[in-house]
């Protein structure tokens, strides 16, 4: 039995949106999977009743506290020992659940990832990543998208390997094309960081390095399945896409496959990669649909055995 | 009389597109302005005849050579002494023209800007910038967009002042809002570079610094009129916008004001800022409409007295 934990108290519209999303996901997850809800038991059961959903479809781990967006993440994680996030990570650490997802405090989720679950041995810096849609039909993985804003080349090189393993095992892309985001196609282009990373990645031999990818091709899918960049650049890309999505939506221009795929609700949250268990962080404003996608993505990551594959790759 | 020089041989579709663009612009420039065409006189005159445009509407400076895209910019600039770009810069240096625009070799245009026209005293690093459309209706200035990929904070701080003067004098925006591109609204967010630049810009007092702008607001116009970033990030933004423009266009989604404004043909090229005369570089694939916009933008920059204003600001 695969157990997927969800912070029922996480997100701007929790617990309603979280629980409703869990109900949606419960109809789609595997017969061998179960969703474990962490949060206010009474409120969760009331929402389930409102959805006419039998409570025994879920496992509920009652918690009494919530880490709020305004809380100091590290302090709150410790002090609110009975918060849904803290308890969720305790369960994840002892393998009582095989993945944990939350649309709550990103900071607290990172504290749990780094301090309770901990980086996989050999990984210098875990990363947060994002799936971006492409017109080629399959998504590309962009990493880092905001965790490590100043990256040494060896960190970016590791992101190439982490991304390649994710794309192959979770996205099912055989021999994924890994590129470094750069401002020209030629090897000699770029800033000091991207040039040094290019050199290391080219020499790595651990993944299918295809060279530089320019940002004009992030969404074309023509060049790369895995796009490596520092967290500053990745965050700029992500937020720019969000901004243009909103503008295009206001103009009524999102009624097509590409822009629909740009909707974060379908993306399934931001995987934290390089720590010892599947952790996914959702957008604060997650709707039930977004929560559903995040749960399915967490289940998928756990099923794919990503953590074990990463451990194996980095024990060499 | 204001004379605006155009490299008639520059661009993938030169001289046809360049000359046709000049014909379009000639109907719109001021009565006191004249377009000076640098290039193959016979071919230029043949195109003008084909357009039923009297040749005396232009001044033609005959040149016999062309710097090709494959040429080494610095070498070609010297060795092809009778190239349209080299001769154009010689005219600009002696004030025979008051601005120069080309859709030809970006490298050669930068060689002319830096070695013939030269940086304005006090400006550490000139910059190339781009106007980006916003849904607020007026464009914002993004700089740098690819020239200086590794920027010291003092360079970014100067970009704030340069951009502010451009926005006020050329775009006519009173007291323009200047922001540093960053990955959070809070002062403490960012990478080492953006945090240091934020601090310097906040302390500068030379322009209306409004703090950080996130990339989600580049195109909203809500936060800033001038967006400062290093050339790596700026280039990523520009090319990502181009990529999404192409995707949206292929989906038939560009039939509205915002995406139309994203069309580079309306943007008018990339101003080189911080050198001693107006220089504008156009997209290699410039259409006549793009050339027209570039000429008008060059005229506008010359009329606004941008160079003198920059000189004055940096003599302090």
Coordinates of C-alpha atoms in Angstrom, one line a residue:
Chain A
X1 CA 0.0 0.0 0.0
X2 CA 1.4 3.4 -1.1
X3 CA 0.3 6.2 1.3
X4 CA 0.4 9.8 0.0
X5 CA 0.3 12.5 2.7
X6 CA -1.6 15.8 2.1
X7 CA -1.5 18.8 4.4
X8 CA -5.2 19.4 4.6
X9 CA -4.6 22.7 6.3
X10 CA -2.2 24.1 3.6
X11 CA -3.1 26.8 1.1
X12 CA -5.2 30.0 1.1
X13 CA -8.4 28.1 0.8
X14 CA -7.7 25.3 3.2
X15 CA -9.0 23.1 4.4
X16 CA -11.9 23.2 1.9
X17 CA -9.9 23.3 -1.3
X18 CA -7.4 20.8 0.0
X19 CA -10.0 18.2 1.1
X20 CA -12.1 18.7 -2.1
X21 CA -8.9 18.2 -4.1
X22 CA -8.2 15.0 -2.2
X23 CA -11.7 13.8 -3.0
X24 CA -11.0 14.4 -6.7
X25 CA -7.7 12.7 -6.5
X26 CA -9.0 9.7 -4.6
X27 CA -11.1 8.7 -7.6
X28 CA -8.0 8.6 -9.8
X29 CA -5.2 7.2 -7.7
X30 CA -4.2 3.6 -7.9
X31 CA -6.2 0.8 -6.1
X32 CA -3.1 0.2 -4.0
X33 CA -2.7 3.9 -3.0
X34 CA -4.3 5.8 -0.1
X35 CA -4.4 9.5 0.7
X36 CA -3.5 10.4 4.2
X37 CA -4.9 13.8 5.4
X38 CA -3.1 15.7 8.1
X39 CA -5.3 18.4 9.8
X40 CA -8.3 19.3 11.8
X41 CA -10.2 16.0 11.9
X42 CA -13.6 17.5 12.5
X43 CA -13.4 20.1 9.8
X44 CA -12.0 17.5 7.4
X45 CA -14.9 15.1 8.1
X46 CA -17.5 17.9 7.8
X47 CA -16.1 18.8 4.3
X48 CA -16.1 15.1 3.3
X49 CA -19.7 14.8 4.5
X50 CA -20.6 17.8 2.4
X51 CA -19.0 16.1 -0.6
X52 CA -20.9 12.9 0.2
X53 CA -17.6 11.2 0.4
X54 CA -17.2 8.3 2.8
X55 CA -14.5 9.3 5.4
X56 CA -12.9 5.9 5.3
X57 CA -11.7 6.5 1.8
X58 CA -9.0 8.4 3.6
X59 CA -6.7 8.0 6.5
X60 CA -6.9 11.0 8.7
X61 CA -4.1 12.0 11.1
X62 CA -5.6 14.6 13.4
X63 CA -3.4 17.7 14.1
X64 CA -4.3 20.8 16.1
X65 CA -2.0 23.5 14.8
X66 CA -1.3 25.2 11.4
X67 CA 1.8 27.0 10.2
X68 CA 0.6 30.2 8.9
X69 CA 2.1 32.1 5.9
X70 CA 3.2 34.9 8.2
X71 CA 5.0 32.5 10.6
X72 CA 8.8 32.2 10.7
X73 CA 9.1 28.9 8.9
X74 CA 12.0 27.4 11.0
X75 CA 10.6 28.5 14.3
X76 CA 7.0 27.6 13.5
X77 CA 8.1 24.2 12.3
X78 CA 9.7 23.5 15.7
X79 CA 7.3 25.3 18.0
X80 CA 4.1 24.2 16.3
X81 CA 5.0 20.5 16.9
X82 CA 1.4 19.4 16.3
X83 CA 1.0 21.3 13.0
X84 CA -0.1 19.5 9.9
X85 CA 3.3 20.1 8.2
X86 CA 5.5 19.1 11.1
X87 CA 3.4 15.9 11.8
X88 CA 3.4 15.2 8.1
X89 CA 7.2 15.3 7.9
X90 CA 7.5 13.1 10.9
X91 CA 5.3 10.5 9.2
X92 CA 7.3 10.8 6.0
X93 CA 10.6 10.4 7.9
X94 CA 9.4 7.1 9.4
X95 CA 8.0 5.9 6.0
X96 CA 4.5 5.9 7.4
X97 CA 3.7 7.8 4.2
X98 CA 5.7 7.6 1.0
X99 CA 5.2 11.2 -0.2
X100 CA 4.0 14.5 1.3
X101 CA 2.4 17.4 -0.4
X102 CA 1.2 20.8 0.8
X103 CA 0.0 24.1 -0.6
X104 CA 1.0 25.7 2.7
X105 CA 4.1 27.5 3.9
X106 CA 6.8 27.0 1.3
X107 CA 9.4 27.9 4.0
X108 CA 8.2 25.3 6.4
X109 CA 8.0 22.7 3.7
X110 CA 11.7 23.4 2.9
X111 CA 12.6 23.2 6.6
X112 CA 11.0 19.8 6.7
X113 CA 12.6 18.7 3.5
X114 CA 16.1 19.8 4.5
X115 CA 16.1 19.1 8.2
X116 CA 13.8 16.2 8.7
X117 CA 14.0 14.3 5.4
X118 CA 17.5 15.7 4.6
X119 CA 19.4 15.9 1.3
X120 CA 20.4 12.6 -0.3
X121 CA 24.1 11.8 0.3
X122 CA 26.3 13.3 -2.4
X123 CA 23.8 16.0 -3.5
X124 CA 25.3 19.4 -2.7
X125 CA 22.1 21.3 -2.9
X126 CA 18.6 20.0 -3.3
X127 CA 16.5 21.9 -5.8
X128 CA 12.9 22.9 -6.5
X129 CA 11.8 22.4 -10.0
X130 CA 8.8 23.1 -12.2
X131 CA 7.2 21.3 -15.1
X132 CA 6.7 23.6 -18.0
X133 CA 4.3 22.8 -20.9
X134 CA 5.7 22.7 -24.4
X135 CA 4.0 22.8 -27.8
X136 CA 5.7 19.5 -28.6
X137 CA 3.1 18.0 -26.3
X138 CA 5.2 16.7 -23.4
X139 CA 6.4 18.9 -20.5
X140 CA 10.0 19.9 -19.8
X141 CA 11.5 20.1 -16.4
X142 CA 13.0 23.4 -15.3
X143 CA 15.4 23.5 -12.3
X144 CA 16.2 25.3 -10.1
X145 CA 13.2 27.7 -9.9
X146 CA 14.0 29.6 -6.8
X147 CA 15.8 27.7 -4.0
X148 CA 19.4 28.3 -4.9
X149 CA 19.8 31.7 -6.4
X150 CA 23.6 31.7 -6.6
X151 CA 24.7 28.4 -8.0
X152 CA 28.2 27.0 -8.4
X153 CA 28.8 25.2 -11.7
X154 CA 29.0 21.8 -9.9
X155 CA 25.6 22.4 -8.4
X156 CA 24.2 23.1 -11.9
X157 CA 25.9 20.0 -13.2
X158 CA 24.2 17.9 -10.5
X159 CA 20.9 19.4 -11.5
X160 CA 21.5 18.0 -14.9
X161 CA 21.7 14.5 -13.5
X162 CA 18.8 15.0 -11.0
X163 CA 16.7 16.4 -13.8
X164 CA 17.6 13.6 -16.2
X165 CA 16.7 10.9 -13.7
X166 CA 13.4 12.7 -12.9
X167 CA 12.5 13.1 -16.6
X168 CA 13.3 9.4 -17.3
X169 CA 11.6 7.8 -14.3
X170 CA 8.7 10.2 -13.5
X171 CA 7.9 11.7 -16.9
X172 CA 8.8 8.5 -18.8
X173 CA 11.1 10.3 -21.3
X174 CA 13.8 7.9 -22.5
X175 CA 17.3 9.4 -22.6
X176 CA 16.0 12.9 -21.9
X177 CA 17.8 15.8 -23.5
X178 CA 19.5 17.9 -20.8
X179 CA 20.5 21.5 -21.6
X180 CA 21.8 24.5 -19.7
X181 CA 19.8 27.7 -20.1
X182 CA 22.0 30.2 -21.9
X183 CA 21.8 33.3 -24.0
X184 CA 23.2 31.8 -27.2
X185 CA 23.5 28.4 -28.9
X186 CA 27.3 28.5 -29.2
X187 CA 29.4 27.0 -26.4
X188 CA 31.3 30.2 -25.8
X189 CA 28.2 32.2 -25.0
X190 CA 26.9 33.1 -21.6
X191 CA 28.0 34.5 -18.3
X192 CA 30.8 33.1 -16.2
X193 CA 28.4 30.7 -14.4
X194 CA 26.7 29.3 -17.5
X195 CA 30.0 28.8 -19.3
X196 CA 31.6 27.0 -16.5
X197 CA 28.5 24.8 -16.0
X198 CA 28.3 24.1 -19.7
X199 CA 31.9 22.8 -19.6
X200 CA 31.2 20.5 -16.6
X201 CA 28.0 19.2 -18.0
X202 CA 29.6 18.4 -21.3
X203 CA 32.3 16.5 -19.6
X204 CA 30.0 14.7 -17.2
X205 CA 28.9 11.7 -19.3
X206 CA 26.2 10.9 -16.8
X207 CA 23.3 12.3 -18.9
X208 CA 22.4 13.2 -22.5
X209 CA 23.8 16.8 -22.5
X210 CA 22.6 18.6 -25.6
X211 CA 24.3 21.9 -24.9
X212 CA 22.7 25.3 -24.5
X213 CA 19.1 26.1 -24.8
X214 CA 17.9 29.7 -25.3
X215 CA 14.8 30.8 -23.5
X216 CA 13.0 31.2 -26.8
X217 CA 12.9 27.3 -26.8
X218 CA 11.8 26.6 -23.3
X219 CA 8.2 26.2 -24.4
X220 CA 8.9 24.8 -27.9
X221 CA 10.2 21.5 -26.7
X222 CA 12.5 21.4 -29.6
X223 CA 15.8 21.4 -27.7
X224 CA 15.5 20.1 -24.2
X225 CA 13.5 17.9 -21.8
X226 CA 15.5 19.1 -18.8
X227 CA 16.5 22.8 -18.6
X228 CA 19.1 23.6 -15.9
X229 CA 19.5 27.2 -14.6
X230 CA 20.2 28.9 -11.3
X231 CA 17.2 29.7 -9.0
X232 CA 17.2 33.4 -9.8
X233 CA 16.8 32.8 -13.6
X234 CA 14.4 29.9 -13.1
X235 CA 12.2 32.0 -10.8
X236 CA 12.2 34.9 -13.3
X237 CA 11.1 32.5 -16.0
X238 CA 8.4 31.0 -13.9
X239 CA 7.0 34.3 -12.8
X240 CA 7.2 35.8 -16.2
X241 CA 5.2 32.8 -17.5
X242 CA 2.6 33.4 -14.8
X243 CA 2.4 37.1 -15.6
X244 CA 1.9 36.4 -19.3
X245 CA -0.6 33.7 -18.5
X246 CA -2.7 36.2 -16.5
X247 CA -2.5 38.8 -19.2
X248 CA -3.4 36.4 -21.9
X249 CA -6.2 35.1 -19.8
X250 CA -7.6 38.6 -19.2
X251 CA -7.5 39.0 -23.0
X252 CA -9.5 35.8 -23.4
X253 CA -6.6 34.1 -25.2
X254 CA -6.2 31.0 -23.1
X255 CA -8.6 28.8 -24.9
X256 CA -6.1 26.5 -26.4
X257 CA -4.0 23.5 -25.3
X258 CA -0.8 25.4 -24.7
X259 CA -2.1 28.1 -22.5
X260 CA -4.4 25.7 -20.7
X261 CA -1.3 23.6 -19.9
X262 CA 0.3 26.8 -18.6
X263 CA -2.4 26.9 -15.9
X264 CA -0.7 26.0 -12.7
X265 CA -3.7 24.0 -11.6
X266 CA -2.7 21.3 -14.1
X267 CA 1.0 21.4 -13.3
X268 CA 0.8 19.6 -10.0
X269 CA 3.0 21.7 -7.8
X270 CA 6.8 22.1 -7.4
X271 CA 8.7 18.9 -6.7
X272 CA 11.6 19.3 -4.1
X273 CA 14.3 17.2 -5.7
X274 CA 17.4 15.7 -4.1
X275 CA 15.9 15.0 -0.6
X276 CA 15.3 11.5 0.8
X277 CA 11.5 11.3 0.0
X278 CA 9.0 12.7 -2.5
X279 CA 7.9 16.2 -1.3
X280 CA 5.8 18.5 -3.4
X281 CA 4.9 22.1 -2.7
X282 CA 1.8 23.7 -4.2
X283 CA 0.8 27.3 -5.0
X284 CA -0.6 29.1 -2.0
X285 CA -3.8 29.8 -4.0
X286 CA -4.3 26.2 -5.0
X287 CA -7.8 25.3 -6.1
X288 CA -9.2 21.8 -5.6
X289 CA -8.0 21.0 -9.1
X290 CA -4.5 22.1 -8.3
X291 CA -4.5 20.0 -5.1
X292 CA -5.7 17.0 -7.1
X293 CA -2.9 17.4 -9.6
X294 CA -0.4 17.8 -6.8
X295 CA -1.5 14.6 -5.1
X296 CA -1.4 12.6 -8.3
X297 CA 2.0 13.9 -9.1
X298 CA 3.2 12.9 -5.6
X299 CA 1.8 9.5 -6.1
X300 CA 3.5 9.2 -9.5
X301 CA 6.8 10.3 -8.0
X302 CA 6.6 7.8 -5.2
X303 CA 5.6 5.0 -7.6
X304 CA 8.4 5.8 -9.9
X305 CA 10.9 5.1 -7.1
X306 CA 12.6 8.4 -7.8
X307 CA 14.3 8.7 -4.4
X308 CA 15.9 5.3 -4.7
X309 CA 17.1 6.1 -8.2
X310 CA 18.6 9.4 -7.1
X311 CA 20.3 7.6 -4.1
X312 CA 21.8 5.1 -6.4
X313 CA 23.0 7.7 -8.9
X314 CA 24.8 9.7 -6.2
X315 CA 26.4 6.9 -4.4
X316 CA 28.9 6.5 -7.2
Chain B
X1 CA 18.2 69.8 -40.0
X2 CA 18.3 66.5 -38.1
X3 CA 19.9 63.7 -40.2
X4 CA 19.2 60.1 -39.3
X5 CA 21.5 57.5 -40.8
X6 CA 20.3 54.1 -41.8
X7 CA 22.5 51.2 -42.9
X8 CA 20.7 50.3 -46.1
X9 CA 22.7 47.1 -46.4
X10 CA 21.9 45.8 -42.9
X11 CA 19.5 42.9 -42.2
X12 CA 18.6 39.6 -43.8
X13 CA 16.4 41.3 -46.4
X14 CA 18.6 44.2 -47.2
X15 CA 18.7 46.4 -49.1
X16 CA 15.0 45.9 -50.1
X17 CA 13.5 45.8 -46.6
X18 CA 15.8 48.6 -45.4
X19 CA 15.0 51.0 -48.2
X20 CA 11.3 50.2 -48.2
X21 CA 11.3 50.9 -44.4
X22 CA 13.0 54.2 -45.1
X23 CA 10.4 55.1 -47.6
X24 CA 7.7 54.4 -45.0
X25 CA 9.5 56.4 -42.3
X26 CA 10.1 59.3 -44.6
X27 CA 6.4 60.0 -44.7
X28 CA 6.3 60.2 -40.9
X29 CA 9.5 61.9 -39.8
X30 CA 9.6 65.6 -39.0
X31 CA 9.8 68.2 -41.7
X32 CA 13.2 69.2 -40.3
X33 CA 14.5 65.6 -40.5
X34 CA 16.1 63.7 -43.3
X35 CA 17.1 60.1 -43.7
X36 CA 20.6 59.4 -44.8
X37 CA 21.0 56.0 -46.5
X38 CA 24.4 54.3 -46.4
X39 CA 24.9 51.6 -49.1
X40 CA 25.0 50.5 -52.7
X41 CA 23.7 53.6 -54.5
X42 CA 22.5 51.9 -57.6
X43 CA 20.6 49.3 -55.8
X44 CA 19.1 51.8 -53.4
X45 CA 18.0 54.0 -56.3
X46 CA 16.5 51.1 -58.1
X47 CA 14.4 50.1 -55.1
X48 CA 13.3 53.7 -54.6
X49 CA 12.3 53.9 -58.3
X50 CA 10.3 50.6 -57.8
X51 CA 8.5 52.3 -54.9
X52 CA 7.9 55.4 -57.0
X53 CA 9.7 57.4 -54.4
X54 CA 11.8 60.4 -55.5
X55 CA 15.5 59.7 -54.7
X56 CA 16.0 63.2 -53.5
X57 CA 13.8 62.6 -50.5
X58 CA 16.9 60.9 -49.1
X59 CA 20.6 61.6 -48.9
X60 CA 22.6 58.7 -50.1
X61 CA 26.1 58.0 -49.0
X62 CA 27.5 55.4 -51.4
X63 CA 29.4 52.6 -49.9
X64 CA 30.8 49.5 -51.6
X65 CA 31.2 46.9 -48.8
X66 CA 29.0 45.1 -46.4
X67 CA 29.8 43.5 -43.1
X68 CA 28.2 40.1 -43.2
X69 CA 26.7 38.2 -40.3
X70 CA 29.5 35.6 -40.5
X71 CA 32.3 38.2 -40.4
X72 CA 34.3 38.8 -37.3
X73 CA 32.8 42.1 -36.1
X74 CA 36.0 43.9 -35.0
X75 CA 38.1 42.8 -37.9
X76 CA 35.5 43.5 -40.5
X77 CA 34.8 46.9 -39.1
X78 CA 38.4 47.8 -39.7
X79 CA 39.1 45.9 -42.9
X80 CA 35.9 46.7 -44.7
X81 CA 36.6 50.4 -44.4
X82 CA 34.0 51.3 -47.0
X83 CA 31.3 49.2 -45.5
X84 CA 27.9 50.8 -44.8
X85 CA 28.3 50.4 -41.0
X86 CA 31.9 51.7 -40.8
X87 CA 31.1 54.7 -43.0
X88 CA 27.9 55.3 -41.0
X89 CA 29.8 55.5 -37.7
X90 CA 32.4 57.8 -39.3
X91 CA 29.5 60.2 -40.2
X92 CA 28.0 59.8 -36.8
X93 CA 31.3 60.6 -35.1
X94 CA 31.7 63.9 -37.0
X95 CA 28.1 64.8 -36.4
X96 CA 27.2 64.6 -40.1
X97 CA 24.3 62.5 -38.9
X98 CA 22.7 62.7 -35.5
X99 CA 21.8 59.1 -35.1
X100 CA 22.5 55.7 -36.8
X101 CA 20.4 52.6 -37.1
X102 CA 21.1 49.2 -38.6
X103 CA 19.6 45.7 -38.7
X104 CA 23.0 44.4 -39.7
X105 CA 25.8 42.9 -37.7
X106 CA 25.1 43.5 -34.0
X107 CA 28.8 42.9 -33.2
X108 CA 29.9 45.5 -35.7
X109 CA 27.4 48.0 -34.4
X110 CA 28.8 47.5 -30.9
X111 CA 32.3 47.9 -32.2
X112 CA 31.3 51.2 -33.8
X113 CA 29.4 52.3 -30.7
X114 CA 32.3 51.5 -28.3
X115 CA 35.3 52.3 -30.3
X116 CA 34.2 55.1 -32.6
X117 CA 31.4 56.8 -30.7
X118 CA 32.8 55.7 -27.3
X119 CA 31.1 55.5 -23.9
X120 CA 30.0 58.8 -22.3
X121 CA 32.5 59.8 -19.6
X122 CA 31.5 58.4 -16.3
X123 CA 29.5 55.5 -17.6
X124 CA 31.2 52.3 -16.6
X125 CA 29.5 50.1 -19.1
X126 CA 27.1 51.2 -21.9
X127 CA 24.1 49.0 -22.3
X128 CA 21.6 47.7 -24.8
X129 CA 18.0 48.0 -23.8
X130 CA 14.6 47.0 -25.0
X131 CA 11.2 48.5 -24.9
X132 CA 8.6 46.0 -23.7
X133 CA 4.9 46.6 -24.0
X134 CA 2.7 46.6 -21.0
X135 CA -1.1 46.2 -20.6
X136 CA -1.0 49.6 -18.9
X137 CA -0.6 51.0 -22.4
X138 CA 2.8 52.5 -22.2
X139 CA 6.0 50.6 -22.7
X140 CA 8.6 49.9 -20.1
X141 CA 12.4 50.0 -20.6
X142 CA 14.3 46.8 -19.8
X143 CA 18.1 47.0 -19.5
X144 CA 20.5 45.4 -20.0
X145 CA 19.3 42.8 -22.5
X146 CA 22.5 41.0 -23.5
X147 CA 25.6 43.2 -23.6
X148 CA 26.9 42.8 -20.0
X149 CA 26.1 39.4 -18.8
X150 CA 28.0 39.7 -15.5
X151 CA 27.2 43.1 -13.9
X152 CA 28.6 44.6 -10.8
X153 CA 26.1 46.4 -8.6
X154 CA 27.5 49.8 -9.5
X155 CA 26.9 49.1 -13.2
X156 CA 23.2 48.1 -12.4
X157 CA 22.9 51.3 -10.4
X158 CA 24.0 53.4 -13.4
X159 CA 21.5 51.5 -15.5
X160 CA 18.9 52.9 -13.2
X161 CA 19.9 56.4 -13.9
X162 CA 20.4 55.9 -17.7
X163 CA 17.0 54.2 -17.9
X164 CA 15.3 56.9 -15.9
X165 CA 16.7 59.6 -18.2
X166 CA 15.7 57.6 -21.3
X167 CA 12.2 57.0 -20.0
X168 CA 11.7 60.7 -19.1
X169 CA 13.2 62.3 -22.2
X170 CA 12.5 59.8 -24.9
X171 CA 9.3 58.1 -23.7
X172 CA 8.0 61.2 -22.0
X173 CA 7.2 59.5 -18.7
X174 CA 7.5 62.1 -15.9
X175 CA 9.4 60.8 -12.8
X176 CA 9.7 57.3 -14.2
X177 CA 9.5 54.4 -11.7
X178 CA 12.8 52.5 -11.6
X179 CA 13.0 49.0 -10.2
X180 CA 15.5 46.2 -10.0
X181 CA 14.3 42.9 -11.4
X182 CA 14.2 40.5 -8.5
X183 CA 12.6 37.3 -7.3
X184 CA 10.6 38.7 -4.5
X185 CA 9.1 42.0 -3.4
X186 CA 10.9 42.2 -0.2
X187 CA 14.2 44.0 0.0
X188 CA 16.0 41.0 1.4
X189 CA 15.1 38.8 -1.5
X190 CA 17.4 37.9 -4.4
X191 CA 20.8 36.8 -5.3
X192 CA 24.0 38.4 -4.2
X193 CA 24.0 40.7 -7.2
X194 CA 20.4 41.9 -7.0
X195 CA 20.6 42.5 -3.3
X196 CA 23.7 44.6 -3.6
X197 CA 22.3 46.5 -6.5
X198 CA 19.0 47.1 -4.6
X199 CA 21.0 48.7 -1.8
X200 CA 23.0 51.0 -4.0
X201 CA 19.9 52.0 -6.0
X202 CA 17.9 52.7 -2.9
X203 CA 20.7 55.0 -1.7
X204 CA 21.3 56.7 -5.0
X205 CA 18.7 59.5 -4.8
X206 CA 19.3 60.2 -8.5
X207 CA 16.1 58.5 -9.7
X208 CA 12.7 57.4 -8.5
X209 CA 13.7 54.0 -7.2
X210 CA 10.6 51.9 -6.4
X211 CA 12.4 48.7 -5.2
X212 CA 12.1 45.2 -6.6
X213 CA 9.9 44.2 -9.5
X214 CA 9.1 40.6 -10.1
X215 CA 9.0 39.2 -13.6
X216 CA 5.3 38.6 -13.3
X217 CA 5.0 42.4 -13.5
X218 CA 7.3 43.2 -16.4
X219 CA 4.3 43.3 -18.8
X220 CA 1.7 44.6 -16.3
X221 CA 3.1 48.1 -16.1
X222 CA 1.9 48.2 -12.5
X223 CA 5.3 48.4 -10.8
X224 CA 8.0 50.0 -13.0
X225 CA 8.7 52.0 -16.1
X226 CA 12.4 51.1 -16.1
X227 CA 13.4 47.6 -15.2
X228 CA 17.1 47.0 -14.4
X229 CA 18.8 43.6 -14.7
X230 CA 22.0 42.0 -15.9
X231 CA 22.4 41.2 -19.5
X232 CA 22.0 37.4 -18.9
X233 CA 18.6 37.8 -17.3
X234 CA 17.5 40.5 -19.7
X235 CA 18.3 38.4 -22.6
X236 CA 16.5 35.4 -21.1
X237 CA 13.4 37.6 -20.7
X238 CA 13.6 39.0 -24.2
X239 CA 14.0 35.7 -25.9
X240 CA 11.3 34.0 -23.7
X241 CA 8.9 36.8 -24.8
X242 CA 9.9 36.1 -28.4
X243 CA 9.3 32.4 -28.0
X244 CA 5.9 32.8 -26.5
X245 CA 5.0 35.4 -29.1
X246 CA 5.8 32.9 -31.8
X247 CA 3.8 30.1 -30.0
X248 CA 0.9 32.4 -29.5
X249 CA 1.0 33.5 -33.1
X250 CA 1.0 30.0 -34.4
X251 CA -2.1 29.4 -32.2
X252 CA -3.8 32.4 -33.8
X253 CA -3.8 34.2 -30.4
X254 CA -2.0 37.5 -31.3
X255 CA -5.0 39.4 -32.5
X256 CA -5.1 41.9 -29.6
X257 CA -3.3 45.0 -28.6
X258 CA -0.9 43.4 -26.2
X259 CA 0.4 40.7 -28.4
X260 CA 0.5 43.0 -31.4
X261 CA 2.7 45.3 -29.3
X262 CA 4.9 42.4 -28.5
X263 CA 5.7 42.1 -32.3
X264 CA 9.3 43.3 -32.6
X265 CA 8.3 45.1 -35.8
X266 CA 6.6 47.7 -33.7
X267 CA 9.3 48.0 -31.1
X268 CA 11.8 49.9 -33.1
X269 CA 15.0 48.1 -32.3
X270 CA 17.4 48.0 -29.4
X271 CA 18.9 51.3 -28.3
X272 CA 22.5 51.3 -27.3
X273 CA 22.6 53.5 -24.3
X274 CA 25.5 55.3 -22.7
X275 CA 27.5 56.0 -25.8
X276 CA 28.0 59.5 -27.3
X277 CA 25.3 59.4 -29.9
X278 CA 22.0 57.7 -30.6
X279 CA 22.7 54.2 -32.0
X280 CA 19.9 51.6 -32.5
X281 CA 20.3 48.0 -33.5
X282 CA 17.5 46.2 -35.3
X283 CA 16.6 42.5 -35.5
X284 CA 18.4 40.7 -38.3
X285 CA 15.1 39.6 -39.8
X286 CA 13.7 43.2 -39.8
X287 CA 10.8 43.8 -42.2
X288 CA 10.2 47.2 -43.8
X289 CA 7.8 47.9 -40.9
X290 CA 10.5 47.1 -38.3
X291 CA 13.0 49.3 -40.1
X292 CA 10.5 52.1 -40.2
X293 CA 9.9 51.8 -36.4
X294 CA 13.7 51.8 -35.9
X295 CA 14.2 55.0 -37.9
X296 CA 11.4 56.8 -36.1
X297 CA 12.8 55.7 -32.8
X298 CA 16.3 56.9 -33.7
X299 CA 14.9 60.3 -34.8
X300 CA 12.9 60.5 -31.6
X301 CA 16.0 59.8 -29.5
X302 CA 18.0 62.4 -31.3
X303 CA 15.3 65.0 -31.0
X304 CA 15.0 64.3 -27.3
X305 CA 18.6 65.2 -26.8
X306 CA 19.2 62.0 -24.9
X307 CA 23.0 62.1 -25.3
X308 CA 23.4 65.6 -23.9
X309 CA 21.1 64.7 -21.0
X310 CA 23.2 61.6 -20.2
X311 CA 26.4 63.5 -20.5
X312 CA 25.1 66.1 -18.1
X313 CA 23.9 63.5 -15.6
X314 CA 27.3 61.7 -15.5
X315 CA 29.5 64.8 -15.3
X316 CA 28.5 65.2 -11.7

